[in-house]
mmCIF file of C-alpha atoms in Angstrom:
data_model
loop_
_atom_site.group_PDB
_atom_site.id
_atom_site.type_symbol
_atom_site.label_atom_id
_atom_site.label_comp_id
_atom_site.label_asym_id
_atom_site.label_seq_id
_atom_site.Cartn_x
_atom_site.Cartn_y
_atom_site.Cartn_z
ATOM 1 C CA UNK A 55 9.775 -12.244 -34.125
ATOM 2 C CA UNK A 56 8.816 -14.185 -31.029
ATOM 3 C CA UNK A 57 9.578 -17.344 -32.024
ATOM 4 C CA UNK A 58 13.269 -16.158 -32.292
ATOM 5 C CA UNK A 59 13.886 -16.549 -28.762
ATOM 6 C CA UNK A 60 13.472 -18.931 -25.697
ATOM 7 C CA UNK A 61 14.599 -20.077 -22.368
ATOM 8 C CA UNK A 62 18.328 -19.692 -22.755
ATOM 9 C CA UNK A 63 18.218 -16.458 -24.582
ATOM 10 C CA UNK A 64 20.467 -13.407 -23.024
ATOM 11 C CA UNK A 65 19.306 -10.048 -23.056
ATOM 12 C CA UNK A 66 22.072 -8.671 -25.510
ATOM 13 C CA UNK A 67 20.497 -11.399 -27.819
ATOM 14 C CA UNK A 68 17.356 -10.598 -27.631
ATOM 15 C CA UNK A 69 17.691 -6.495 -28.506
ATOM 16 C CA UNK A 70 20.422 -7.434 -31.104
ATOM 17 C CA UNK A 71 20.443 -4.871 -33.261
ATOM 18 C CA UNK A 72 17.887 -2.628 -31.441
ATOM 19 C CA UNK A 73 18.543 1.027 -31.244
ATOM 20 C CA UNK A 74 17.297 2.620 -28.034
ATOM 21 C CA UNK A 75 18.260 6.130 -28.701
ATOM 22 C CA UNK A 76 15.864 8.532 -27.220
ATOM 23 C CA UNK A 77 13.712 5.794 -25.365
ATOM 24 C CA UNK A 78 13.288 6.689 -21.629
ATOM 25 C CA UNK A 79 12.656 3.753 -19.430
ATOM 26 C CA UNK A 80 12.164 3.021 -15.673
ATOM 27 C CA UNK A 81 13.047 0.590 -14.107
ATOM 28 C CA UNK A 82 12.386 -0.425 -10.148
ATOM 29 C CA UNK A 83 15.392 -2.038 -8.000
ATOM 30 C CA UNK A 84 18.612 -1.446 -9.315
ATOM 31 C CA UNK A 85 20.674 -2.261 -6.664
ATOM 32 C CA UNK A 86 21.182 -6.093 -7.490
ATOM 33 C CA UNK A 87 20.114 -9.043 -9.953
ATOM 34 C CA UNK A 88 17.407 -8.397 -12.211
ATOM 35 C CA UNK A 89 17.410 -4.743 -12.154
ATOM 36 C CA UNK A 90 21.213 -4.421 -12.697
ATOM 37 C CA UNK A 91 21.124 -6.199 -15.490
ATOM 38 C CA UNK A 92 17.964 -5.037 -16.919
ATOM 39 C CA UNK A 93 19.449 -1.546 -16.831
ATOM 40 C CA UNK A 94 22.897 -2.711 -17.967
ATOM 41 C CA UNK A 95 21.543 -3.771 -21.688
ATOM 42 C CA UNK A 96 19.017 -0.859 -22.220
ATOM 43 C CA UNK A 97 21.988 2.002 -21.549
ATOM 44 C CA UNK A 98 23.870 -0.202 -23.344
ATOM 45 C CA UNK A 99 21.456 0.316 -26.747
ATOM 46 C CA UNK A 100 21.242 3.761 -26.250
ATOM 47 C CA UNK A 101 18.453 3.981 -23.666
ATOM 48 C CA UNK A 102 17.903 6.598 -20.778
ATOM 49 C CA UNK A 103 17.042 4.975 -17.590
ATOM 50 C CA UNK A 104 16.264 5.782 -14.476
ATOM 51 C CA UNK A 105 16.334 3.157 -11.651
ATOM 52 C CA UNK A 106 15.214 3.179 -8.555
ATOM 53 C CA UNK A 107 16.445 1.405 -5.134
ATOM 54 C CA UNK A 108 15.706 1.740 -1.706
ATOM 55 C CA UNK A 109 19.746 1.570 -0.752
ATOM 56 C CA UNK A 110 21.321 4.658 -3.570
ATOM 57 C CA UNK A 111 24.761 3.588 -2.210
ATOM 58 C CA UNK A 112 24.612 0.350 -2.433
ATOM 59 C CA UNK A 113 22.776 1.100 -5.676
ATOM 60 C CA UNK A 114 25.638 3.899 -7.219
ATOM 61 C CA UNK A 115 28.207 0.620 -6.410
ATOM 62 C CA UNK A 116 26.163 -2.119 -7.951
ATOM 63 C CA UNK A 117 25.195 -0.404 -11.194
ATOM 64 C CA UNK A 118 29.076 0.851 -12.010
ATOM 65 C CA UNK A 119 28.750 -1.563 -14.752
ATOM 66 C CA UNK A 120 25.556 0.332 -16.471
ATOM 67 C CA UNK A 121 27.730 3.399 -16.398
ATOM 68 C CA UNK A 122 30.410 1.446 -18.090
ATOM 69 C CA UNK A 123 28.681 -0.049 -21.065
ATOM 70 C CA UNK A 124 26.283 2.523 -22.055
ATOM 71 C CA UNK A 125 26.601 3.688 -25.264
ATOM 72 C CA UNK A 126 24.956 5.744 -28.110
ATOM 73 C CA UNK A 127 23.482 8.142 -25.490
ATOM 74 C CA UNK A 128 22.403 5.516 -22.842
ATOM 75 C CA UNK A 129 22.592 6.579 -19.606
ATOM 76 C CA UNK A 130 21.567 5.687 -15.731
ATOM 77 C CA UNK A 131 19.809 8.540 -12.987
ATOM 78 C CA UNK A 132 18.872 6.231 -10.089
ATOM 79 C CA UNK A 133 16.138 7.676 -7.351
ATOM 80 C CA UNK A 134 15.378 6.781 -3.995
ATOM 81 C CA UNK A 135 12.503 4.200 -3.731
ATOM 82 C CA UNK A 136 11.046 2.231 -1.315
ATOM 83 C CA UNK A 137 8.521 0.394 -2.244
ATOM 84 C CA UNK A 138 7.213 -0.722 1.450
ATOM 85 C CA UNK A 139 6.434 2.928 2.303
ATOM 86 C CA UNK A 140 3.652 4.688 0.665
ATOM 87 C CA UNK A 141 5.029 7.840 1.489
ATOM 88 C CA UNK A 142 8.710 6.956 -0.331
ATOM 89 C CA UNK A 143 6.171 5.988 -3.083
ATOM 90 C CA UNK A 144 4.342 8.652 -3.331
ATOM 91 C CA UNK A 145 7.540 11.013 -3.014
ATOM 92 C CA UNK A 146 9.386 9.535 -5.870
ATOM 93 C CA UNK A 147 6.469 9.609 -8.173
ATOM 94 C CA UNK A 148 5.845 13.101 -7.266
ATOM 95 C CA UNK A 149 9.543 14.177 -8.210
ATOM 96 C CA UNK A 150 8.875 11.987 -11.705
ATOM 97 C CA UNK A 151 5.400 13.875 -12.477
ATOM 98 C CA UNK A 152 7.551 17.282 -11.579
ATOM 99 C CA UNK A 153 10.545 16.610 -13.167
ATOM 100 C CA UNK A 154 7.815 15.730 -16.346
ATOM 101 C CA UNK A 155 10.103 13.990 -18.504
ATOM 102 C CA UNK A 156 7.849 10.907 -20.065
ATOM 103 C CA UNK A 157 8.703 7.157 -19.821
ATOM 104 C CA UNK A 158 8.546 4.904 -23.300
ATOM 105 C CA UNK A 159 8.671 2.358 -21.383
ATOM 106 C CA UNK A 160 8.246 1.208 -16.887
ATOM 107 C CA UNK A 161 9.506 -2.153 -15.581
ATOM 108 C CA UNK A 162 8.662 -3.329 -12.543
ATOM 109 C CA UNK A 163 11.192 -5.476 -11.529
ATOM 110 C CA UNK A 164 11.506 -5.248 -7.618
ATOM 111 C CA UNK A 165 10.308 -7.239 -5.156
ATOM 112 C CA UNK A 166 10.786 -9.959 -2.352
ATOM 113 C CA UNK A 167 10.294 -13.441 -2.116
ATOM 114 C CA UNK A 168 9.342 -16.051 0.783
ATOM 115 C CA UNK A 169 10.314 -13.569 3.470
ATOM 116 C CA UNK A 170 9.208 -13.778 7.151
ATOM 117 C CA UNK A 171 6.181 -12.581 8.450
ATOM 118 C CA UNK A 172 6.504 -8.913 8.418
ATOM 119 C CA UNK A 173 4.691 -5.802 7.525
ATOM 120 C CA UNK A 174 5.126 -2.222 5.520
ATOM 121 C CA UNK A 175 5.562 1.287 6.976
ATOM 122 C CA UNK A 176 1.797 1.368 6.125
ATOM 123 C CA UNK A 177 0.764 -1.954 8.280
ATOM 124 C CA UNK A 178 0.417 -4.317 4.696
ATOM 125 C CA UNK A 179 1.461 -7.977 4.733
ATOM 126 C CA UNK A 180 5.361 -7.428 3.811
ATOM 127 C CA UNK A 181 5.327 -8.998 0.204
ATOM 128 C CA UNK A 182 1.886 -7.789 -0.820
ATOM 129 C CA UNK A 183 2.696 -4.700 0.161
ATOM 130 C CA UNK A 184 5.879 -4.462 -1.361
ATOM 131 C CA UNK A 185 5.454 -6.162 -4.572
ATOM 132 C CA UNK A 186 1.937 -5.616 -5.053
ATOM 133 C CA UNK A 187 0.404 -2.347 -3.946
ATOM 134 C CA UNK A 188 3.823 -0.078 -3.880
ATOM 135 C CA UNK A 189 3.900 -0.658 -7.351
ATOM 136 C CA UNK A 190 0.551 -0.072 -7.566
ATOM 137 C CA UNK A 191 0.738 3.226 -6.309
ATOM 138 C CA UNK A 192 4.005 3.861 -8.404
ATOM 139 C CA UNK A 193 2.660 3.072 -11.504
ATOM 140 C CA UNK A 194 -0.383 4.742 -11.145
ATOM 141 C CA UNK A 195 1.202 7.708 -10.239
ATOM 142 C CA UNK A 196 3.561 8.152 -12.962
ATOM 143 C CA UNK A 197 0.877 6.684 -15.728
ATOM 144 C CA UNK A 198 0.384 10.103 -17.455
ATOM 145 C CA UNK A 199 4.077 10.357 -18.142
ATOM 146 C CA UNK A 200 3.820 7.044 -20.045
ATOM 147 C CA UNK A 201 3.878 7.665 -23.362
ATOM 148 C CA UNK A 202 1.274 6.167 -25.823
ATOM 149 C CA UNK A 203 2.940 3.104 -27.639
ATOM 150 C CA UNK A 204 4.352 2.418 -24.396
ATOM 151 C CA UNK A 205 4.254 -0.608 -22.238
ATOM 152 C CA UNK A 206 4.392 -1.030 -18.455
ATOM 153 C CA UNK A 207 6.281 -4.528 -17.437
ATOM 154 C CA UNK A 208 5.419 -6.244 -14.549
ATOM 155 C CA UNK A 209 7.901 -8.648 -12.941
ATOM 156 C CA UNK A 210 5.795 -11.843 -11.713
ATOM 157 C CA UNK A 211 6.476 -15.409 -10.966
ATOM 158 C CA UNK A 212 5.695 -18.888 -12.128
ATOM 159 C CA UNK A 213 5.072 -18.719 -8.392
ATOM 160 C CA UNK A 214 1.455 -17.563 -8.303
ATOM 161 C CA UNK A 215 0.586 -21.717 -9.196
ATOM 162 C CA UNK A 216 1.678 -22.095 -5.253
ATOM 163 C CA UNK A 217 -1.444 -21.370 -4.316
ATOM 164 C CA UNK A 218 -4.776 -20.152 -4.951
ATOM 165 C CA UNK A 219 -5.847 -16.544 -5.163
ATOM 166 C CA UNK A 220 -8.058 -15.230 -2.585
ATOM 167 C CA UNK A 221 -9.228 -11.384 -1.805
ATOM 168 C CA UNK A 222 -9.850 -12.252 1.722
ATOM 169 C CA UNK A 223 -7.532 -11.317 4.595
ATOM 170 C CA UNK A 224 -4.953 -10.161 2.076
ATOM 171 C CA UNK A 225 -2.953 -8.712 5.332
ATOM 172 C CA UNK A 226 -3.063 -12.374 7.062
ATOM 173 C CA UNK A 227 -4.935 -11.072 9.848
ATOM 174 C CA UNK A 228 -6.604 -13.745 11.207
ATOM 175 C CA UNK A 229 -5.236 -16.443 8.339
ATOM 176 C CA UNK A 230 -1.970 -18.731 9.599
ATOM 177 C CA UNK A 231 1.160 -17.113 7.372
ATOM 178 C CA UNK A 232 2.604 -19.277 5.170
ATOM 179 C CA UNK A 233 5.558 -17.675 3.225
ATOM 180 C CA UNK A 234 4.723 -19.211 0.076
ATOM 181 C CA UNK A 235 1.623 -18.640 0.205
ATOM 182 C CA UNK A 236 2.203 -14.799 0.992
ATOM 183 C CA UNK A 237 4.626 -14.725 -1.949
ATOM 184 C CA UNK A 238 1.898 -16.572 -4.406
ATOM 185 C CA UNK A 239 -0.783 -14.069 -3.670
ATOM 186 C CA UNK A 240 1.632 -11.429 -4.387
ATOM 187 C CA UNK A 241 2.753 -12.895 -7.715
ATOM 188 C CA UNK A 242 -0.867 -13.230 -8.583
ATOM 189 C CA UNK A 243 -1.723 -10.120 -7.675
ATOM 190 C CA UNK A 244 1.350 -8.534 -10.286
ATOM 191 C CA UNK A 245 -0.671 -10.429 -13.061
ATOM 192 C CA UNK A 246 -3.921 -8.739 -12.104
ATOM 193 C CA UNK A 247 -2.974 -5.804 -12.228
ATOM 194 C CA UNK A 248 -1.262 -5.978 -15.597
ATOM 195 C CA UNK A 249 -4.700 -7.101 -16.688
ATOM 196 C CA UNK A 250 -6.667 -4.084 -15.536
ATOM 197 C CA UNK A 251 -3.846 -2.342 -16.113
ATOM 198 C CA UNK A 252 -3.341 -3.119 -19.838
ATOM 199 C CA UNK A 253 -7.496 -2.847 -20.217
ATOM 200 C CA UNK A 254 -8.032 0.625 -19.388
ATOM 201 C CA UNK A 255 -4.416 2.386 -20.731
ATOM 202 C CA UNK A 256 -4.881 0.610 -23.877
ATOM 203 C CA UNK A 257 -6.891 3.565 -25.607
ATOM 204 C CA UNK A 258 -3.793 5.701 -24.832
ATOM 205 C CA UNK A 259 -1.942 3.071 -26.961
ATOM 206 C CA UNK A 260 -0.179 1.621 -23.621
ATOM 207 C CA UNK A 261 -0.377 -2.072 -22.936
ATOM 208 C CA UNK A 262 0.857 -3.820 -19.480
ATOM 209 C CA UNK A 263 2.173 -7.336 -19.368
ATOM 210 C CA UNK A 264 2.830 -9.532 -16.491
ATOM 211 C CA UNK A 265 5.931 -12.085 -16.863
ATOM 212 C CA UNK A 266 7.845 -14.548 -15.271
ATOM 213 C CA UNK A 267 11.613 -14.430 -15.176
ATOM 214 C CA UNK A 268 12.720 -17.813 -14.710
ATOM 215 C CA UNK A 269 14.865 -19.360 -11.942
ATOM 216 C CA UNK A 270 17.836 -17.751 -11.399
ATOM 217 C CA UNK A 271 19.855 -17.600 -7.977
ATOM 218 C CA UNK A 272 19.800 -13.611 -7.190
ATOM 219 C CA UNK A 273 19.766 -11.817 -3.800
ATOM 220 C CA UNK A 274 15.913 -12.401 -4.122
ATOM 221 C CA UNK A 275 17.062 -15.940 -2.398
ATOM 222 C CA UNK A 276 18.332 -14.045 0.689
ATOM 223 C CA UNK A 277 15.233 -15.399 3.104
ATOM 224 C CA UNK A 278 15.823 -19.188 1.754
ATOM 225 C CA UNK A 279 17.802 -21.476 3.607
ATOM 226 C CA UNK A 280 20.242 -22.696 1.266
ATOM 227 C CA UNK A 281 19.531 -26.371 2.455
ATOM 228 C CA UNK A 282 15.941 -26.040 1.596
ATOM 229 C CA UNK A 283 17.055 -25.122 -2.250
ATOM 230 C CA UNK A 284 19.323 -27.462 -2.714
ATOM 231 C CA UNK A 285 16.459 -29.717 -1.003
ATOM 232 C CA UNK A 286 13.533 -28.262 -3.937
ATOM 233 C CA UNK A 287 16.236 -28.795 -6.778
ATOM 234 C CA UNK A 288 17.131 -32.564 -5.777
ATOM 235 C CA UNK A 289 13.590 -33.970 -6.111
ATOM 236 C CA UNK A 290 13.218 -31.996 -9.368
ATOM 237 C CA UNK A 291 16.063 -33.677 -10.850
ATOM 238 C CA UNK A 292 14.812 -36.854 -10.013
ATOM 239 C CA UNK A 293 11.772 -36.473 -11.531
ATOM 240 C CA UNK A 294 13.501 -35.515 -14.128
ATOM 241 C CA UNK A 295 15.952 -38.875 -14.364
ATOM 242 C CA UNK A 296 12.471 -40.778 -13.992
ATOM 243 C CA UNK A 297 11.502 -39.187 -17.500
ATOM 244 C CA UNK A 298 14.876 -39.151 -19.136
ATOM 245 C CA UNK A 299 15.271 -35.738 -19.239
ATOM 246 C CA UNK A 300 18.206 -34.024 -18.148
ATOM 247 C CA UNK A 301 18.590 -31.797 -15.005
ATOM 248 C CA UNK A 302 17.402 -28.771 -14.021
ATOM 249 C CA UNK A 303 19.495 -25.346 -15.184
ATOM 250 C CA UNK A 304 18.935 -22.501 -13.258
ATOM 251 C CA UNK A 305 18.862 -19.221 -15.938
ATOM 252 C CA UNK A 306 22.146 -17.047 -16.312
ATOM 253 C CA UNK A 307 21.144 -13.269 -14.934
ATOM 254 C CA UNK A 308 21.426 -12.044 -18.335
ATOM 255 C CA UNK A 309 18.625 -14.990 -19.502
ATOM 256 C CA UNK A 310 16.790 -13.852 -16.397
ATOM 257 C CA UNK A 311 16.539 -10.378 -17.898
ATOM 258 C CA UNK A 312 15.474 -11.357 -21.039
ATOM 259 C CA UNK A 313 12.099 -11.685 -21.082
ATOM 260 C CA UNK A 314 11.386 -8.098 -19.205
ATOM 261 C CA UNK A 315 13.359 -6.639 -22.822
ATOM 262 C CA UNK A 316 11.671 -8.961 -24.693
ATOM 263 C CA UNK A 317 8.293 -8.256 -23.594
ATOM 264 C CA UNK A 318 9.163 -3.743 -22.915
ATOM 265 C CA UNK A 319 10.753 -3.915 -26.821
ATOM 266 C CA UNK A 320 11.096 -6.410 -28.847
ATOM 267 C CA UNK A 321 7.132 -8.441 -28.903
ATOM 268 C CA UNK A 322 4.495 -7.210 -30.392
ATOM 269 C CA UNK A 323 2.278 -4.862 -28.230
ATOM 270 C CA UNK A 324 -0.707 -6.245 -29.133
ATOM 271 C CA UNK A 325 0.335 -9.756 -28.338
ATOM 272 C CA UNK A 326 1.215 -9.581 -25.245
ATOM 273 C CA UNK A 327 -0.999 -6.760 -23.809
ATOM 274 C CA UNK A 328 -2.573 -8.004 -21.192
ATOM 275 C CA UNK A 329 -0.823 -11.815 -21.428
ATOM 276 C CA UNK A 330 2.044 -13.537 -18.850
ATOM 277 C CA UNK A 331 4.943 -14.545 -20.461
ATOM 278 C CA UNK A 332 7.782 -16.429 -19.694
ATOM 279 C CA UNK A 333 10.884 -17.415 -21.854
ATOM 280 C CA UNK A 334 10.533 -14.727 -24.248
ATOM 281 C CA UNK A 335 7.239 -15.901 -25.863
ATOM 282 C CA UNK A 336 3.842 -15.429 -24.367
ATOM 283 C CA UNK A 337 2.483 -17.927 -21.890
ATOM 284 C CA UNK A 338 -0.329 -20.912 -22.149
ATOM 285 C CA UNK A 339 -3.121 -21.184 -20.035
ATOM 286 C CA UNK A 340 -3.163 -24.473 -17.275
ATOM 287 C CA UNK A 341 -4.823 -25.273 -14.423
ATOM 288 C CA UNK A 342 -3.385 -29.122 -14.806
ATOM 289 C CA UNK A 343 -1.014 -30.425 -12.285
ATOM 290 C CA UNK A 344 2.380 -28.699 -13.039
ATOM 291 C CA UNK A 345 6.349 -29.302 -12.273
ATOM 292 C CA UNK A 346 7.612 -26.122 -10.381
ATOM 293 C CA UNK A 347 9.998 -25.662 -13.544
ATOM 294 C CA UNK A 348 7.306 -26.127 -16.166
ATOM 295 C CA UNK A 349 5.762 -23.292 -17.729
ATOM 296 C CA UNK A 350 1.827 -22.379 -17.941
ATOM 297 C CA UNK A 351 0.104 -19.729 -15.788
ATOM 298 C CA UNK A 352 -3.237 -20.150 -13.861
ATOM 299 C CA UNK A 353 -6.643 -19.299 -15.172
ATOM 300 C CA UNK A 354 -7.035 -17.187 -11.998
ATOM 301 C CA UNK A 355 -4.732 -15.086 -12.288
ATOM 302 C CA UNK A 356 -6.027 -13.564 -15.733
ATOM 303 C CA UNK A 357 -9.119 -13.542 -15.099
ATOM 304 C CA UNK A 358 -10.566 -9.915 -15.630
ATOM 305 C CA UNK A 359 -13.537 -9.713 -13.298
ATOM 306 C CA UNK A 360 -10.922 -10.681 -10.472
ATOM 307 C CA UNK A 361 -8.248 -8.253 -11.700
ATOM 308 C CA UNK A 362 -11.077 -5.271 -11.195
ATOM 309 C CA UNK A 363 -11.841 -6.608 -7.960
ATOM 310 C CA UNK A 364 -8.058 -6.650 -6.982
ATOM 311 C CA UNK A 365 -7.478 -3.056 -8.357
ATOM 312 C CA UNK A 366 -11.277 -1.891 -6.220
ATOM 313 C CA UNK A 367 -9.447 -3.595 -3.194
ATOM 314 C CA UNK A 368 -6.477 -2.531 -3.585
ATOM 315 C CA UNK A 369 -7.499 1.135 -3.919
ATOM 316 C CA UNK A 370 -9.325 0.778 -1.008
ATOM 317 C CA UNK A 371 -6.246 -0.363 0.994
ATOM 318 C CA UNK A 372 -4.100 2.365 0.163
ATOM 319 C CA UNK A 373 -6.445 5.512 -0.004
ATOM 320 C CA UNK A 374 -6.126 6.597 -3.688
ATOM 321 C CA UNK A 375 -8.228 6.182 -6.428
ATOM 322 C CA UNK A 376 -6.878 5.869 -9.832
#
């Protein structure tokens, strides 16, 4: 069934024909892009979802469209998250484990990318704390409302080959921040953790996959300068001309979307438990020289024995143990 799909597929291609009636799904950042759209298709098959979003208003407004084109039961409940505040984490999850109803299916979609040198309510680097270790917490939380046969769905990047992983001064301390670099130690981290992740839910009959969406222009851009893209995109295409290939497409939302469906519904569990994908089919291995639009993820960041000391470390930093 993998094979079916690829780089241009949409997400109302890939869960053609798929009946989502009865499935409960989460899914994190809802207010724009990625998460919009994400939630869009699965209330469209039938699914319940709840989202979550830092900004409900803006939220309620951007996800009109989910309310508009569910069908066959689907529905939207959105809930207040902010992932860059352990205690808005660990409130949300709190109301989830109360409220008790179980989750098929969690996506974790939000995030931020390349932003300035910041950091969380909690004193974390800004985008390891945000995309890493809230989610962390989150899912963590809510795991025993996961239901077995489900899947959790971590959001990555093709952007963890920007740089290599380190555990060391993970808060840039005493390191010079590079946004990049910040953002690629974050992405790397998201794989990790679907790899410890997926290793010890997968006797409940849960597996966790990392993926990478593609490039697609979405509010995730907001900290780029627009020069600077255009910039990135210009010597790609030339390198392209130089090989005769054509140039470079950015991905649709909807194609954007498709591999987090793909990978929550439509692959097989067992193939990509534990895996990064990317274009609806799992992902190969490389640590050769790579274009920033080719596809391949690095050795690092599946690498088990790092992914339990990530998950150690990352316990450490925010209290809990899991």
């Amino acid at each position: 069934m993998s094979g079916l799909f690829g780089a241009t597929s949409t997400t109302d291609e890939v869960l053609a024909g798929v009946d989502l009636n009865g499935k409960r799904v989460l899914v994190t950042g809802v207010s724009a892009g990625l998460g919009v759209e994400t939630a869009r298709v699965l209330a469209a098959h039938g699914a319940q979802v709840v989202g979550t979003a830092r900004d409900l208003a803006k939220a309620r407004e951007a996800t009109e469209v989910v309310r508009t084109d569910a069908t066959n039961g689907g529905s939207l409940d959105i809930v207040e998250l902010d992932l860059a505040s352990l205690a808005s984490v660990r409130a949300c999850a709190d109301a989830l484990i109360k409220d008790g109803r179980p989750f098929d299916v969690v996506i974790a979609n939000a995030g931020v990318m390349a932003a300035p040198f910041g950091r969380t309510a909690d004193g974390f680097e800004t985008q390891f704390g945000t995309n890493h270790l809230g989610h962390f917490v989150l899912v963590n939380r809510i795991a025993p409302l996961v239901t077995s046969g489900g899947r959790v769905v971590i959001v990555a990047s093709s952007g963890h080959r920007m740089a290599p992983f380190s555990l060391d001064d993970l808060n840039f301390e005493s390191k010079t921040y590079e946004p990049w670099a910040a953002y690629a130690q974050s992405k790397t981290a998201n794989i990790l953790f679907a790899v410890e992740l997926d290793r010890r839910l997968r006797e409940r009959g849960i597996r966790a996959t990392a993926l990478h969406p593609g490039g697609i222009q979405t509010e995730l851009d907001r900290h780029l300068d627009p020069g600077m893209i255009e910039g990135i995109l210009a010597q790609i295409n030339a390198a392209l001309a130089v090989e005769g290939k054509p140039p470079f497409q950015r991905k649709t939302i909807p194609q954007g979307a498709a591999t987090s469906v793909w990978a929550g519904f439509v692959a097989p569990a067992d193939a990509v438990g534990g895996r990064y994908c990317e274009n609806c089919h799992i992902s190969e291995v490389t640590d050769a020289e790579v274009s920033p639009i080719s596809e391949g993820v690095r050795s690092y960041a599946l690498d088990p024995e790092t992914a339990k000391v990530l998950w150690a470390k990352s316990e450490d930093m925010v209290g809990e143990r899991f």
